PDB file of C-alpha atoms in Angstrom:
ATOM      1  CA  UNK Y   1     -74.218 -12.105 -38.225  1.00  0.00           C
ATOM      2  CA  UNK Y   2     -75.930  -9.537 -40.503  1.00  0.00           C
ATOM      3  CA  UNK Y   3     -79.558  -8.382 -40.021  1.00  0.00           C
ATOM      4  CA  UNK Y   4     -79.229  -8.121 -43.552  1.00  0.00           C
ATOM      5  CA  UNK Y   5     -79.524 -11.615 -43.994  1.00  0.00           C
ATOM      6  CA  UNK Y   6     -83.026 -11.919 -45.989  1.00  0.00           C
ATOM      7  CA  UNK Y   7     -84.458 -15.468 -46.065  1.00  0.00           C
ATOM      8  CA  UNK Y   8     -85.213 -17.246 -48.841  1.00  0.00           C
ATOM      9  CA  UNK Y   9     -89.042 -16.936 -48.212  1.00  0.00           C
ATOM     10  CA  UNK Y  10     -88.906 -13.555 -48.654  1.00  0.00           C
ATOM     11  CA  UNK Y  11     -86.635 -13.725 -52.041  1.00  0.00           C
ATOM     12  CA  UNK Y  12     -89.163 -16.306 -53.190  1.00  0.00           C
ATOM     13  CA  UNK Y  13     -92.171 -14.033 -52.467  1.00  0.00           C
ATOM     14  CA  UNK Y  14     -90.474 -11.018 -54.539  1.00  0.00           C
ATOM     15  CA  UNK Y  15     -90.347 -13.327 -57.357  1.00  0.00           C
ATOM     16  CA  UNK Y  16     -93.987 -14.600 -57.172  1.00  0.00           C
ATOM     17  CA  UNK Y  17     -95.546 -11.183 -57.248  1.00  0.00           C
ATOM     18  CA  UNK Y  18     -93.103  -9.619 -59.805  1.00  0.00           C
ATOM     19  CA  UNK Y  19     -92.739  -5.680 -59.898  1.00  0.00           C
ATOM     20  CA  UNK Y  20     -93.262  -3.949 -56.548  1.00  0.00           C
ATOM     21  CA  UNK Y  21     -95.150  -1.036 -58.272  1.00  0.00           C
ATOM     22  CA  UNK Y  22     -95.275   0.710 -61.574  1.00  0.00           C
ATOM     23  CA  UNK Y  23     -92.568   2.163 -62.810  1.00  0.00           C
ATOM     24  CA  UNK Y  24     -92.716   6.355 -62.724  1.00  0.00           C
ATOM     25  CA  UNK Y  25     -92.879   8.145 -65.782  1.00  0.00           C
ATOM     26  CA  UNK Y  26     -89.265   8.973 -67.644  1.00  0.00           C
ATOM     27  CA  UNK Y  27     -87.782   5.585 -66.003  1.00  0.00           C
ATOM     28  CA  UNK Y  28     -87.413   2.787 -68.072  1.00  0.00           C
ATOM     29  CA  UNK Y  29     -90.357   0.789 -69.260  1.00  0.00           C
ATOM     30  CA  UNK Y  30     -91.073  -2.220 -66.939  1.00  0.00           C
ATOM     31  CA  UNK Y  31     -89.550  -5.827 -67.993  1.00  0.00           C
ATOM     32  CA  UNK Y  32     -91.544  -8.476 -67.443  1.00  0.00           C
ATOM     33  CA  UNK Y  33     -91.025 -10.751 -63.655  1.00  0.00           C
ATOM     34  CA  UNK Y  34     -88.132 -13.634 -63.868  1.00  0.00           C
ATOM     35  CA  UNK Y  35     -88.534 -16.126 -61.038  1.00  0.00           C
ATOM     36  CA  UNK Y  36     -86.002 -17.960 -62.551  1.00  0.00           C
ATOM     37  CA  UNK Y  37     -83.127 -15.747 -60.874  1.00  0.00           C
ATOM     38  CA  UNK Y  38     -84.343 -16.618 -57.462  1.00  0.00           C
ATOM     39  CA  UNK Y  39     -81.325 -19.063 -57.031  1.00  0.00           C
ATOM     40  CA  UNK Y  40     -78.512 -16.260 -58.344  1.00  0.00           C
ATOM     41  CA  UNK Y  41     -80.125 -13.857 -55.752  1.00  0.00           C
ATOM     42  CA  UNK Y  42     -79.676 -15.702 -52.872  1.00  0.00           C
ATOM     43  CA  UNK Y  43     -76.208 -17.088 -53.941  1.00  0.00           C
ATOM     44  CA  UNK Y  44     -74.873 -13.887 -54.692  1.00  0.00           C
ATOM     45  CA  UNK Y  45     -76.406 -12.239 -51.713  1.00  0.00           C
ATOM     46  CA  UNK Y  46     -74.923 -15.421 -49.528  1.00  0.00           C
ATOM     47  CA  UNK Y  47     -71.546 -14.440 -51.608  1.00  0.00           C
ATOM     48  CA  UNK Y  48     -72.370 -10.540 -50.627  1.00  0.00           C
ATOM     49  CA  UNK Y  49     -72.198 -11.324 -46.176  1.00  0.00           C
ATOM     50  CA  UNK Y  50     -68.926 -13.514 -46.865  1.00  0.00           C
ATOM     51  CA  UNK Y  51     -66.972 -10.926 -48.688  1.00  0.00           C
ATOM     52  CA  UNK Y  52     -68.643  -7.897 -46.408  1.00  0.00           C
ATOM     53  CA  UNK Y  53     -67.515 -10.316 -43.280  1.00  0.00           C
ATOM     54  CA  UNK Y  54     -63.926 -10.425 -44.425  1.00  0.00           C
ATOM     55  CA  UNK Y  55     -63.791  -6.010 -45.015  1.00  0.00           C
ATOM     56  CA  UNK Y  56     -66.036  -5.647 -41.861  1.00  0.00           C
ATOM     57  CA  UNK Y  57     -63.013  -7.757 -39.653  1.00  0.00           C
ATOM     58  CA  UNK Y  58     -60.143  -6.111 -41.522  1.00  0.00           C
ATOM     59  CA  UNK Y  59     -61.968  -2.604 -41.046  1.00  0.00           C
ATOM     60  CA  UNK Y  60     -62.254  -3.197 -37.556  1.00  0.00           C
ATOM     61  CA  UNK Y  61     -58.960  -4.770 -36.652  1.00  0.00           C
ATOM     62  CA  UNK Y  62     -56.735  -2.618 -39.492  1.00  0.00           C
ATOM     63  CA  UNK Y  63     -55.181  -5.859 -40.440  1.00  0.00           C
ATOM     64  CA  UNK Y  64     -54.665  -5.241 -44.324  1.00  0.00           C
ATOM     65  CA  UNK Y  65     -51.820  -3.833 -46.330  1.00  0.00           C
ATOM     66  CA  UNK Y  66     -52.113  -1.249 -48.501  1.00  0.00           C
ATOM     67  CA  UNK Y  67     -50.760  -1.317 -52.561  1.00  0.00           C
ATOM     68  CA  UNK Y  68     -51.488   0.853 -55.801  1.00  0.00           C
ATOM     69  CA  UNK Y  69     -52.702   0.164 -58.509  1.00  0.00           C
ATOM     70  CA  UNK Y  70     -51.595   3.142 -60.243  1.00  0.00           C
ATOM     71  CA  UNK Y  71     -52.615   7.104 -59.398  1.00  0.00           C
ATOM     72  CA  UNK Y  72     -55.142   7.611 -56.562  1.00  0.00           C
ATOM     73  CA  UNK Y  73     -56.329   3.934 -57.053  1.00  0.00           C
ATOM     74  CA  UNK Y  74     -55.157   1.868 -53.736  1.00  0.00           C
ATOM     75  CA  UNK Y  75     -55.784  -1.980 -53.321  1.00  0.00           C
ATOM     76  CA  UNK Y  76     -55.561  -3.595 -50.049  1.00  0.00           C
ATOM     77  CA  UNK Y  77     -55.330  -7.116 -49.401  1.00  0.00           C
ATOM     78  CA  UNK Y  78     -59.004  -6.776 -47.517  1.00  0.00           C
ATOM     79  CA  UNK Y  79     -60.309  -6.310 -51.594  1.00  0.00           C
ATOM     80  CA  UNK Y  80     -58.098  -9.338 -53.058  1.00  0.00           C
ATOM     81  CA  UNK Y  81     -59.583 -12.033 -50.005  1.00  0.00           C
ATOM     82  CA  UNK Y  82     -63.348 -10.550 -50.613  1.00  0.00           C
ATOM     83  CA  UNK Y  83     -62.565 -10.892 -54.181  1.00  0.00           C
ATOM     84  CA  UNK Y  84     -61.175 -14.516 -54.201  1.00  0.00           C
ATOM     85  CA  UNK Y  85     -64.274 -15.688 -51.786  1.00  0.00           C
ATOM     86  CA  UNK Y  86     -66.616 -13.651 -54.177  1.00  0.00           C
ATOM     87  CA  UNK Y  87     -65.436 -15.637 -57.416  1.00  0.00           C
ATOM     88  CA  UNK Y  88     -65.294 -19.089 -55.247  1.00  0.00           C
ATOM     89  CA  UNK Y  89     -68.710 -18.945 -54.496  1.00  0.00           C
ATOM     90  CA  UNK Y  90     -70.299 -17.445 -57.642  1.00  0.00           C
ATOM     91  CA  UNK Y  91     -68.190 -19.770 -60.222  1.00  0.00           C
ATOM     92  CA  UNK Y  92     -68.513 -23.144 -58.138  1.00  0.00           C
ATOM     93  CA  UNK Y  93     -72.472 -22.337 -58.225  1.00  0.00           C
ATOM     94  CA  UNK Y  94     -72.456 -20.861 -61.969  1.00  0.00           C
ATOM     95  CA  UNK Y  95     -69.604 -22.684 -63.607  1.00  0.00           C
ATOM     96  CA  UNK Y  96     -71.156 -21.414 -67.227  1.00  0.00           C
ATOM     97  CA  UNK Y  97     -71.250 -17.955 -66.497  1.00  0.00           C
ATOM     98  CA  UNK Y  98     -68.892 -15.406 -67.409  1.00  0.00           C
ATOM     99  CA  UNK Y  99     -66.737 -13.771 -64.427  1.00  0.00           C
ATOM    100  CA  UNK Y 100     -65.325  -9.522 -64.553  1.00  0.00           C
ATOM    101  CA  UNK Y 101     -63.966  -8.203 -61.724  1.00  0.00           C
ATOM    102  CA  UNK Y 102     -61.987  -5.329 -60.537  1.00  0.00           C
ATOM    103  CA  UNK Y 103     -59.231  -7.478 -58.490  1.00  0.00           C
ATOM    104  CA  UNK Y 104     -58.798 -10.285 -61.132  1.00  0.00           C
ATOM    105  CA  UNK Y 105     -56.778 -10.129 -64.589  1.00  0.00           C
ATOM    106  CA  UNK Y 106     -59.500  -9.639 -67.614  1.00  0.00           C
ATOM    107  CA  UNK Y 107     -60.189 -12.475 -70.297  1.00  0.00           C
ATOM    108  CA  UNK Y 108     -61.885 -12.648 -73.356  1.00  0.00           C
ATOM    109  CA  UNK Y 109     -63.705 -15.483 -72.462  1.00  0.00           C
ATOM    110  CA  UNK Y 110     -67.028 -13.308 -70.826  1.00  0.00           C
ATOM    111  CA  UNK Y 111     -67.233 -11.579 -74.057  1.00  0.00           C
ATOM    112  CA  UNK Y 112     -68.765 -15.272 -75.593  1.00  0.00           C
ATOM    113  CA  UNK Y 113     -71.075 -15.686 -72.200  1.00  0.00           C
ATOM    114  CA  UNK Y 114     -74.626 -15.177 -72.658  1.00  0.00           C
ATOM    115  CA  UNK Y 115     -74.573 -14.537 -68.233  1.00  0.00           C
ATOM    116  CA  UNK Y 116     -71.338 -12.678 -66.554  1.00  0.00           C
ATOM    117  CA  UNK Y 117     -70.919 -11.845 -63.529  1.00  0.00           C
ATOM    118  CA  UNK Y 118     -69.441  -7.931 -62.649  1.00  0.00           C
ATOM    119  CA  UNK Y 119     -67.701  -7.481 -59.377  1.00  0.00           C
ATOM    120  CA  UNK Y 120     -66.269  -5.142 -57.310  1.00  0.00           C
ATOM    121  CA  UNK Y 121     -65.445  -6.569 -53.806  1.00  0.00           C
ATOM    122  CA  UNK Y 122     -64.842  -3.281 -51.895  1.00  0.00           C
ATOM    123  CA  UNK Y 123     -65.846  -0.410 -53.797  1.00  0.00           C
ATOM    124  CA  UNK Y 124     -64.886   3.083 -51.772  1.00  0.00           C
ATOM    125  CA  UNK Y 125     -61.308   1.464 -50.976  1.00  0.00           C
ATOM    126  CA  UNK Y 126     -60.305   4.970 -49.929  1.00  0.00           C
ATOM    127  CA  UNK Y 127     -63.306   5.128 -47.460  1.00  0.00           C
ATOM    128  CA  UNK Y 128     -62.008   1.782 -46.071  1.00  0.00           C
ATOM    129  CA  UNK Y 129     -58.975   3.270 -45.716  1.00  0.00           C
ATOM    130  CA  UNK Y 130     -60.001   6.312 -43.842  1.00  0.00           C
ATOM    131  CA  UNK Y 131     -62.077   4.510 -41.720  1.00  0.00           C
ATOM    132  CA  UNK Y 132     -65.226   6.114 -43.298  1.00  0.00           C
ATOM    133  CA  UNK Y 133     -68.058   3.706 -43.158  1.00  0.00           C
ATOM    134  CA  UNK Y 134     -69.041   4.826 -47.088  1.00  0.00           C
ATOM    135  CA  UNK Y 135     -67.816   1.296 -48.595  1.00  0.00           C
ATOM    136  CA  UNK Y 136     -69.363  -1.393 -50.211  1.00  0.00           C
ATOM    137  CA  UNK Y 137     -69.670  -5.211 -52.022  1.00  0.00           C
ATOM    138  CA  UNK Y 138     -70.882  -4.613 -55.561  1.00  0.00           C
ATOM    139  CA  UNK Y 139     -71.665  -7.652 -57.367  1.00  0.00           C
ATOM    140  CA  UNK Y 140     -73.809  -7.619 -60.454  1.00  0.00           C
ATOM    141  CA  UNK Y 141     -75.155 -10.492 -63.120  1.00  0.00           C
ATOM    142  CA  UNK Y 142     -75.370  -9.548 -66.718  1.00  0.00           C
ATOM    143  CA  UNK Y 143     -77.152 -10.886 -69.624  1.00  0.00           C
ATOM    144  CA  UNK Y 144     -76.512  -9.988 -73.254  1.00  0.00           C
ATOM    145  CA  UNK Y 145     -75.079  -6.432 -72.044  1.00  0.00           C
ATOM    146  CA  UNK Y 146     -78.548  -5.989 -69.659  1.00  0.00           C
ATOM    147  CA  UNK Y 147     -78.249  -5.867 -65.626  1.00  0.00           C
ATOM    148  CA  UNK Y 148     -80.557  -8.081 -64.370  1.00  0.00           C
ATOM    149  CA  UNK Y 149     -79.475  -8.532 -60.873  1.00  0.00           C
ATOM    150  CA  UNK Y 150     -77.487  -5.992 -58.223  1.00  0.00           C
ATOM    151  CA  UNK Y 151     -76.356  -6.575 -54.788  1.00  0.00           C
ATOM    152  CA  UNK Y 152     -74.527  -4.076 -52.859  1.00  0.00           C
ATOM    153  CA  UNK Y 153     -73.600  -4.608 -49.229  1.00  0.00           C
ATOM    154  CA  UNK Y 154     -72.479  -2.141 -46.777  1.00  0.00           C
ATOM    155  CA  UNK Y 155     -70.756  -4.278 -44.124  1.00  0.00           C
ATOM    156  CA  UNK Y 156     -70.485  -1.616 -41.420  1.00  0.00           C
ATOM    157  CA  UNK Y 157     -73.980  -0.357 -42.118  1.00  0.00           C
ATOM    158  CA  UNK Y 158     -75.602  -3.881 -42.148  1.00  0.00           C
ATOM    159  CA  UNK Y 159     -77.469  -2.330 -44.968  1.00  0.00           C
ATOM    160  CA  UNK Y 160     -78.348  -5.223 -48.022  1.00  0.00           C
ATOM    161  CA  UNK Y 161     -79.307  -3.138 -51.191  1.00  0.00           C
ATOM    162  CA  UNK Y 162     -80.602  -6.239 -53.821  1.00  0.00           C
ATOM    163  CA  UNK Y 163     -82.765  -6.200 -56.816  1.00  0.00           C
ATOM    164  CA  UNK Y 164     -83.688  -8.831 -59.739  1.00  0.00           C
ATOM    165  CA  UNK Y 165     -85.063  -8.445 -62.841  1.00  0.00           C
ATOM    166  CA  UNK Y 166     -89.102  -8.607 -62.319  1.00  0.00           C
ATOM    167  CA  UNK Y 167     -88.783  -7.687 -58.563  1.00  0.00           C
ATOM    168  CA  UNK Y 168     -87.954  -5.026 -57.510  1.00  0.00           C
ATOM    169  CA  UNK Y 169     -85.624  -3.464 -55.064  1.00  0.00           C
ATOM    170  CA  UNK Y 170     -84.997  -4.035 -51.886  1.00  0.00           C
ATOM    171  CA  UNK Y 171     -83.134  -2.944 -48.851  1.00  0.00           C
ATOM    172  CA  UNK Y 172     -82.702  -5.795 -46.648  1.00  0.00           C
ATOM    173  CA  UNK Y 173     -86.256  -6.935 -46.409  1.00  0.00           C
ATOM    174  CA  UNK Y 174     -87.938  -3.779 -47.305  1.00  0.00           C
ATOM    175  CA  UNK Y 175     -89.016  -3.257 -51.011  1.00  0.00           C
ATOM    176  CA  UNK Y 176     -88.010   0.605 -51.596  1.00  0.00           C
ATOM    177  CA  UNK Y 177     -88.163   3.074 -54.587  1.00  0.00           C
ATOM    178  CA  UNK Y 178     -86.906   5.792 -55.814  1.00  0.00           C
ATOM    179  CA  UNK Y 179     -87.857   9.262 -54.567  1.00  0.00           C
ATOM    180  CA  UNK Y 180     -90.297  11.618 -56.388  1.00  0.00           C
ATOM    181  CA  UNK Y 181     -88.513  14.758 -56.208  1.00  0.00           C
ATOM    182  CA  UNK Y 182     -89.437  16.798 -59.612  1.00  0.00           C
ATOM    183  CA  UNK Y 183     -87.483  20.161 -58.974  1.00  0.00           C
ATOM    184  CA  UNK Y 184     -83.660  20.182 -59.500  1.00  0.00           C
ATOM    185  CA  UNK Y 185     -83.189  22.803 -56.786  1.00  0.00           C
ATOM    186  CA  UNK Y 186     -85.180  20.965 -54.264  1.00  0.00           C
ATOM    187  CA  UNK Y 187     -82.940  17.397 -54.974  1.00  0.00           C
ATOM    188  CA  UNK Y 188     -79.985  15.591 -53.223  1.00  0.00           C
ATOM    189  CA  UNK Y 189     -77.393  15.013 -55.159  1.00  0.00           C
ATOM    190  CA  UNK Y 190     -74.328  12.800 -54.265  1.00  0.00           C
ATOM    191  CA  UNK Y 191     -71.042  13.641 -55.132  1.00  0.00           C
ATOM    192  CA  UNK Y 192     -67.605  11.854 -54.961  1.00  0.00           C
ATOM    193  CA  UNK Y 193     -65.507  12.848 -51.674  1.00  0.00           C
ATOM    194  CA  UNK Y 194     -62.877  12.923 -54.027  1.00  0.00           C
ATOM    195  CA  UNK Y 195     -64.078  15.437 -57.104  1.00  0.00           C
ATOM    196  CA  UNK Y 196     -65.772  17.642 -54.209  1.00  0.00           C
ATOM    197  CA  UNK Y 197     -62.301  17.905 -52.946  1.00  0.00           C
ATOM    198  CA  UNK Y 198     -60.698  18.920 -55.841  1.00  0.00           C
ATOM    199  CA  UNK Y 199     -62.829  21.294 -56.306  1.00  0.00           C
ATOM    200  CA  UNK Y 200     -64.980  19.848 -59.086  1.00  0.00           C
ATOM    201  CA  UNK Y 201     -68.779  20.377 -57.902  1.00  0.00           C
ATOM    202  CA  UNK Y 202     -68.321  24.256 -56.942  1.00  0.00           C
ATOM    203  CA  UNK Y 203     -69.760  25.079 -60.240  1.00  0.00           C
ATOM    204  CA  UNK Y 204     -73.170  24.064 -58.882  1.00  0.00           C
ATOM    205  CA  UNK Y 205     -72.786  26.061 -55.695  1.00  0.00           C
ATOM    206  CA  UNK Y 206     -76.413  27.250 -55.639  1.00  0.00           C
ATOM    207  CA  UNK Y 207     -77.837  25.119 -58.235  1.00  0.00           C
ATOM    208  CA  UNK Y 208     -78.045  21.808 -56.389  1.00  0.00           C
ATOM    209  CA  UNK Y 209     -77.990  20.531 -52.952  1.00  0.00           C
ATOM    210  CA  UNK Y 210     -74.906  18.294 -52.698  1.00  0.00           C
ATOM    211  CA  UNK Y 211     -73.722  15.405 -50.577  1.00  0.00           C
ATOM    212  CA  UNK Y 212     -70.454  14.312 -50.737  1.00  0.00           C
ATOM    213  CA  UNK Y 213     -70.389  10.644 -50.184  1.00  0.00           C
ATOM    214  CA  UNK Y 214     -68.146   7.670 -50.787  1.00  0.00           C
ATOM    215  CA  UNK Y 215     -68.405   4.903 -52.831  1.00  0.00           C
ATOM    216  CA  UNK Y 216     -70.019   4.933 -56.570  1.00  0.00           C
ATOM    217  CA  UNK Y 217     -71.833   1.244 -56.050  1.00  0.00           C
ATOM    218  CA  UNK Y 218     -72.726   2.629 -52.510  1.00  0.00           C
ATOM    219  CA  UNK Y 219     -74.046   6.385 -54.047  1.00  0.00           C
ATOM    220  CA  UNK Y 220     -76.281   4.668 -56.420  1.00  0.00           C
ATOM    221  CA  UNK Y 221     -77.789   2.046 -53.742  1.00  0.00           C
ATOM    222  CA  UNK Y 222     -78.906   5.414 -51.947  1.00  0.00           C
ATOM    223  CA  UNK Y 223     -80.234   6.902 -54.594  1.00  0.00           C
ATOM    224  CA  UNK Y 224     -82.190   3.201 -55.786  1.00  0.00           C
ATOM    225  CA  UNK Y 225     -83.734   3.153 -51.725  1.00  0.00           C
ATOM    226  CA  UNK Y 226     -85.139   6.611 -51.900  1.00  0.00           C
ATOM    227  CA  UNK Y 227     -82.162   8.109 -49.826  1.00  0.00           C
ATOM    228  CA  UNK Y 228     -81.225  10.757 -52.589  1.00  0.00           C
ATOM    229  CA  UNK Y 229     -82.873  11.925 -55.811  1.00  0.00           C
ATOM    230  CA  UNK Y 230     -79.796  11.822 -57.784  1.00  0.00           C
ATOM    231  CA  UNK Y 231     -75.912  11.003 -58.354  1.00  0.00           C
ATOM    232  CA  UNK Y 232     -73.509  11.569 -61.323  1.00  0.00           C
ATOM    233  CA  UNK Y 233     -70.089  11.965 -61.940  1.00  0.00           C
ATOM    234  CA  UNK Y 234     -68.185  13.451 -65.163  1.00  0.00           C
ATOM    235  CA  UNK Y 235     -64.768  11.228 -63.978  1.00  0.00           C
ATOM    236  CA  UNK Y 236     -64.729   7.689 -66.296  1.00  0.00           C
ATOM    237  CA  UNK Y 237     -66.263   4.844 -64.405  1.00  0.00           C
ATOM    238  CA  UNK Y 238     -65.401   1.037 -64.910  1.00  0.00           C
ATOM    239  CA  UNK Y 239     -67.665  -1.111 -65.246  1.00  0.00           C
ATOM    240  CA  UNK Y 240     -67.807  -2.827 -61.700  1.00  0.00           C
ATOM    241  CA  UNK Y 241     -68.538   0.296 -60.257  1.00  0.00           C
ATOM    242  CA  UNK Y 242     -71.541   0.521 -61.339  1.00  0.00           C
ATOM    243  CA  UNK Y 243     -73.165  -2.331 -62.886  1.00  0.00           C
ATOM    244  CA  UNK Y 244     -74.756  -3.396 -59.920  1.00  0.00           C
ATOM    245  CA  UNK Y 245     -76.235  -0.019 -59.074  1.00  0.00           C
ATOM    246  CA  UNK Y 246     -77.668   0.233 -62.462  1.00  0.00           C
ATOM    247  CA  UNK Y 247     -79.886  -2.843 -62.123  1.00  0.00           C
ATOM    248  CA  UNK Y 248     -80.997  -1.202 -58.514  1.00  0.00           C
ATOM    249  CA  UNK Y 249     -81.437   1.668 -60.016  1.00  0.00           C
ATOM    250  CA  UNK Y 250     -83.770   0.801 -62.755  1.00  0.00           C
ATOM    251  CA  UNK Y 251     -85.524  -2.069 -60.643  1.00  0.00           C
ATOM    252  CA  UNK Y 252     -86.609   0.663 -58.321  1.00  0.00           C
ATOM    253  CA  UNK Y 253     -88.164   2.653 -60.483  1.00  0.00           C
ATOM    254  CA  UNK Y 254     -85.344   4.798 -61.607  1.00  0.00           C
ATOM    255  CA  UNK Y 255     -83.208   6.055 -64.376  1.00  0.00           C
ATOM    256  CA  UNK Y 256     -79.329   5.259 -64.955  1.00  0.00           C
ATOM    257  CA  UNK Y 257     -77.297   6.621 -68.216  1.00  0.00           C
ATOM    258  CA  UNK Y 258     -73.794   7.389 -69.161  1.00  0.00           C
ATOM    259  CA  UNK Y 259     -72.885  11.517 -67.993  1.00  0.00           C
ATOM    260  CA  UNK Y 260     -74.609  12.463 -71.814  1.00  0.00           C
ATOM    261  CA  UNK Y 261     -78.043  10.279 -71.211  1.00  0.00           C
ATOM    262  CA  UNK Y 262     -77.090   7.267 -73.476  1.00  0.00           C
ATOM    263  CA  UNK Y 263     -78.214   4.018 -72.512  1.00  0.00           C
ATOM    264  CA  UNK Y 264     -75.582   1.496 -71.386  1.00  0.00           C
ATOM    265  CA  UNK Y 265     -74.490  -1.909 -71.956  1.00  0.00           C
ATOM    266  CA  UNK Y 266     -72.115  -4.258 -69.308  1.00  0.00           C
ATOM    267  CA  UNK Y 267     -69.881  -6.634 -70.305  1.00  0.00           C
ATOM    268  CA  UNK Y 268     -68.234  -5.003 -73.200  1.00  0.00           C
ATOM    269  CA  UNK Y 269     -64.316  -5.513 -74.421  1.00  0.00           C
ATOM    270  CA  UNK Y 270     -63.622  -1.871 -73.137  1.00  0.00           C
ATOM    271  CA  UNK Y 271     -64.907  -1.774 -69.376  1.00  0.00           C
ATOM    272  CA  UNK Y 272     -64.186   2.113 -69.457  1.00  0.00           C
ATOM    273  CA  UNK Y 273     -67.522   4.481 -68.941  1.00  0.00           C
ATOM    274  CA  UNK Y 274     -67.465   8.103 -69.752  1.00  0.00           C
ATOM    275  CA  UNK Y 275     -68.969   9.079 -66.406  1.00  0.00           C
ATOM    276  CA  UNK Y 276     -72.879   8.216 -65.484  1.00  0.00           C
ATOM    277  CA  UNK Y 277     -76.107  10.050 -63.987  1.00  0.00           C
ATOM    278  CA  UNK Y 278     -78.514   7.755 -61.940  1.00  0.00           C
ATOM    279  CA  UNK Y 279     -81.288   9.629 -60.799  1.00  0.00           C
ATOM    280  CA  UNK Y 280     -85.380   8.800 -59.978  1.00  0.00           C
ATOM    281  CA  UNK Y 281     -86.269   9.637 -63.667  1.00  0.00           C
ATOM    282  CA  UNK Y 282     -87.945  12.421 -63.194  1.00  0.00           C
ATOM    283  CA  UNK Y 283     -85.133  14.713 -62.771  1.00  0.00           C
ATOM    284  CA  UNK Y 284     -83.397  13.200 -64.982  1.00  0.00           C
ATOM    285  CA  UNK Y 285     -82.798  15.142 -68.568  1.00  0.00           C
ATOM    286  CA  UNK Y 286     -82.543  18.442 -66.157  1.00  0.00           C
ATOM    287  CA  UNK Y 287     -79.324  16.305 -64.731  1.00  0.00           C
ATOM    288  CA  UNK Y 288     -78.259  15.417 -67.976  1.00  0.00           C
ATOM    289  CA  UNK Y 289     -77.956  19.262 -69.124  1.00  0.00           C
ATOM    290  CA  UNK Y 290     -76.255  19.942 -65.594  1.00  0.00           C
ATOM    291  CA  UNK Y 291     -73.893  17.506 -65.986  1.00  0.00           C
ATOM    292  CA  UNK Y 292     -72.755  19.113 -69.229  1.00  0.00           C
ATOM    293  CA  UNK Y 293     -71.296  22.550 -67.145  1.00  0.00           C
ATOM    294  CA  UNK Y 294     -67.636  22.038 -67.936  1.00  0.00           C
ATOM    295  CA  UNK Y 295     -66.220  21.631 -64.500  1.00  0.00           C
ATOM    296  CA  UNK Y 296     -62.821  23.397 -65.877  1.00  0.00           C
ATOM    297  CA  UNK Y 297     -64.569  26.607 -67.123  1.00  0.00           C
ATOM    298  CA  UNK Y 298     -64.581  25.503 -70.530  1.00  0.00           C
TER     299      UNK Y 298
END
């Protein structure tokens, strides 16, 4: 099926050459190129077109049902079958790494793994729902707290976001980067469908150009291929939503914080994040202050 199938070849050759380019000033500092992580790539990006065929035919067809999981946070049986072929595939391959994900109960065991894998087999569930095509597989591989490999996969899109510690990002089999956009008024910043709708983002009316746009994993592929300068929200994140997008983030060049410019670390006992700000780097500090405005009035 997917275009977004990249071959091995092409993995192997990212690996080989390392970094894709120098980082830009006010990202974080380069790390050095790990070949070794050629295998997880392709498994987890094999892992990536199974789960995105599963949403992609219950998208399609509507054939899921619909649960809660508590206030404004719906489950469908589409995210428990990604989720089960996700973990089947990953575990089976990696039996000694560590496994967090959003559809399966939490265990103290990943907190002893050196490597853990951080899932989220449909991020933008209320997209999916909708029938907005702003959804995504987020699956991410940890390693003492540190992203070192994202995949996100936009089934309906047929668009493969992937990166690996030492090279690079990539969007399907194009290497991509961050944008260079330096002036705050001048960037495009994504915003939840949901906080734009409550109202949340009309304090920067004026200030910054705004896209609302489902799908945290999915906001900060965009921003990691050079779609958009920036994305942040104040709203807690877990951590499935966004550890994947933080190693794409940072392996194309870019910058990715909690909402008051702290770095982060995966695979904690609390999964909770007080909101993040991913951005190309150079706008970055100028988001940070931004994202202070109290959205309440405050």
């Amino acid at each position: 099926m997917p275009s977004a199938a990249i071959s091995k070849k092409n993995v192997g050759r990212a690996a080989r050459r390392g970094r894709i380019a120098p980082k830009k000033t006010g990202a974080q500092e380069p790390v050095a190129m790990d070949a070794g992580l050629e295998r997880e790539v392709e498994v987890a990006r094999s892992a990536a077109l199974a789960a995105g065929r599963i949403l992609l035919r219950h998208y399609r067809r509507g054939s899921y049902k619909v649960g809660s999981k508590g206030y404004d946070n719906p489950v469908t049986t589409a995210d428990l079958e990604a989720d089960r072929t996700i973990k089947r595939m990953l575990t089976r391959a990696f039996p000694d790494y560590g496994w967090l994900s959003e559809e399966t109960a939490d265990t103290s065991d990943r907190l002893g793994r050196r490597r853990v894998w951080i899932v989220d087999p449909l991020d933008g569930t209320k997209e999916f729902i909708k029938g907005i095509p702003e959804f995504c597989v987020a699956i991410a591989l940890v390693e003492r707290g540190a992203p070192i490999l994202g995949i996100t996969y936009n089934p309906v899109k047929d668009e493969m976001f992937w990166a690996a510690r030492g090279m690079g990002c990539h969007l399907n089999d194009d290497a991509v980067r961050v944008t260079r956009t330096r002036v705050l008024k001048r960037a495009r910043v994504l915003a939840s469908r949901s906080e734009t709708a409550r109202g949340e983002w009309e304090v920067y009316r004026g200030v910054l150009r705004v896209s609302p746009t489902g799908s945290v994993a999915y906001k900060l592929a965009l921003v990691a291929g050079g779609k958009a300068d920036a994305t942040f929200s104040r709203t807690p994140k877990n951590e499935w939503d966004i550890a994947a997008g933080a190693a794409l983030v940072t392996e194309a060049g870019g910058m990715m914080t909690d909402i008051r410019g702290r770095a982060m670390r995966f695979n904690q006992k609390r999964t909770v994040r007080s909101g993040m700000i991913a951005s190309n780097g150079l706008l970055h500090q100028a988001l940070v202050k931004a994202a202070s405005i109290q959205t309440n009035g405050e």
